[in-house]
Amino acid sequence: AAEDVEGVVEWVCSGDKDCAEAGVKALVALVQEGPEAAQLVLDTLTADQINLLLHSDASVAVRGCCLLGALSVYQHAVGVLAQWVPLMLQAAETSPVSESPMASAQLGRAIAVGQGA
């Protein structure tokens, strides 16, 4: 439900590394449940929150990239990803993302989808 997603996003942005990591993990799992859950996540997350995630602690930033990668499989996520391309491009060049091949790959996929919009 939308309230749950909002609660999880609050964890992600709490500034507490463990909370943030658990929150992003929960969001990735949600997005993988299907298009409706992915839509809730898209409706809730803001560009600022995505930016915060991608420039967060290494483990959180890597999971943030996985979240964007997971969203990129849905057609209805393309428009939102397109708006986030500048943020994602910036994050791709900075650590911790640039130091993680997996994070870079996931983020690259989301960027490609967003740019193809």
Coordinates of C-alpha atoms in Angstrom, one line a residue:
A1 CA 0.0 0.0 0.0
A2 CA 1.0 3.6 -0.6
E3 CA 1.4 4.4 3.1
D4 CA 3.8 1.5 3.5
V5 CA 5.9 2.8 0.6
E6 CA 6.0 6.2 2.2
G7 CA 7.1 4.7 5.5
V8 CA 9.9 2.8 3.8
V9 CA 11.0 6.0 1.9
E10 CA 11.2 7.8 5.2
W11 CA 13.6 5.1 6.5
V12 CA 15.6 5.5 3.4
C13 CA 16.0 9.2 4.0
S14 CA 16.4 9.0 7.8
G15 CA 20.1 9.5 7.6
D16 CA 20.7 6.2 9.5
K17 CA 22.7 3.9 7.4
D18 CA 21.1 0.6 8.6
C19 CA 17.6 2.0 8.2
A20 CA 18.4 3.3 4.8
E21 CA 19.9 0.0 3.7
A22 CA 16.9 -1.9 4.9
G23 CA 14.6 0.6 3.3
V24 CA 16.1 0.4 -0.1
K25 CA 16.2 -3.4 0.1
A26 CA 12.5 -3.3 0.8
L27 CA 11.8 -1.0 -2.1
V28 CA 13.8 -3.2 -4.5
A29 CA 11.7 -6.2 -3.3
L30 CA 8.5 -4.2 -3.8
V31 CA 9.4 -3.1 -7.3
Q32 CA 10.1 -6.8 -8.2
E33 CA 6.6 -7.7 -7.1
G34 CA 5.1 -6.2 -10.3
P35 CA 4.0 -3.1 -12.2
E36 CA 1.5 -1.9 -9.6
A37 CA 4.0 -2.0 -6.7
A38 CA 6.6 -0.4 -9.0
Q39 CA 4.1 2.4 -9.7
L40 CA 3.6 3.1 -6.0
V41 CA 7.4 3.4 -5.6
L42 CA 7.6 5.7 -8.6
D43 CA 4.8 7.9 -7.2
T44 CA 6.4 8.2 -3.9
L45 CA 10.1 8.7 -4.6
T46 CA 11.3 12.2 -5.5
A47 CA 14.3 13.3 -7.5
D48 CA 15.8 14.6 -4.2
Q49 CA 15.4 11.3 -2.5
I50 CA 17.0 9.5 -5.5
N51 CA 19.9 11.9 -5.4
L52 CA 20.3 11.4 -1.7
L53 CA 20.3 7.6 -2.2
L54 CA 22.9 7.7 -5.0
H55 CA 25.3 9.8 -3.0
S56 CA 24.8 7.9 0.3
D57 CA 26.9 5.4 2.0
A58 CA 28.4 2.8 -0.4
S59 CA 26.1 -0.1 0.4
V60 CA 23.0 2.2 0.2
A61 CA 24.1 3.8 -3.0
V62 CA 24.7 0.3 -4.6
R63 CA 21.2 -0.7 -3.6
G64 CA 19.8 2.5 -4.9
C65 CA 21.3 1.6 -8.3
C66 CA 19.7 -1.8 -8.0
L67 CA 16.4 -0.1 -7.3
L68 CA 16.7 2.0 -10.5
G69 CA 17.8 -1.0 -12.5
A70 CA 14.7 -2.9 -11.2
L71 CA 12.4 0.0 -12.2
S72 CA 13.9 0.2 -15.6
V73 CA 12.2 -3.1 -16.7
Y74 CA 8.8 -1.4 -16.5
Q75 CA 7.5 0.6 -19.5
H76 CA 5.6 3.0 -17.3
A77 CA 8.8 3.9 -15.4
V78 CA 10.5 5.3 -18.5
G79 CA 9.1 8.8 -18.2
V80 CA 10.2 9.1 -14.6
L81 CA 13.6 7.7 -15.3
A82 CA 14.0 10.2 -18.1
Q83 CA 13.6 13.0 -15.6
W84 CA 16.2 11.5 -13.3
V85 CA 18.8 11.0 -16.1
P86 CA 20.9 14.1 -15.1
L87 CA 21.0 12.9 -11.5
M88 CA 21.9 9.3 -12.6
L89 CA 24.7 10.5 -14.9
Q90 CA 26.2 12.6 -12.2
A91 CA 26.1 9.7 -9.7
A92 CA 27.6 7.3 -12.2
E93 CA 30.8 9.4 -12.2
T94 CA 31.2 9.6 -8.5
S95 CA 32.1 7.1 -5.9
P96 CA 30.7 4.8 -4.4
V97 CA 28.8 4.0 -7.6
S98 CA 31.7 4.3 -10.0
E99 CA 33.7 1.8 -7.8
S100 CA 31.1 -0.9 -8.0
P101 CA 30.7 -2.8 -11.3
M102 CA 27.3 -4.1 -10.4
A103 CA 26.0 -0.6 -9.3
S104 CA 27.4 0.9 -12.5
A105 CA 25.7 -1.8 -14.6
Q106 CA 22.3 -1.3 -13.0
L107 CA 22.6 2.4 -13.1
G108 CA 23.7 2.3 -16.7
R109 CA 20.7 0.3 -17.6
A110 CA 18.3 2.8 -16.0
I111 CA 20.1 5.7 -17.7
A112 CA 19.8 3.9 -21.1
V113 CA 16.1 3.4 -20.6
G114 CA 15.6 7.0 -19.4
Q115 CA 17.6 8.4 -22.4
G116 CA 15.7 6.2 -24.8
A117 CA 12.4 7.7 -23.7

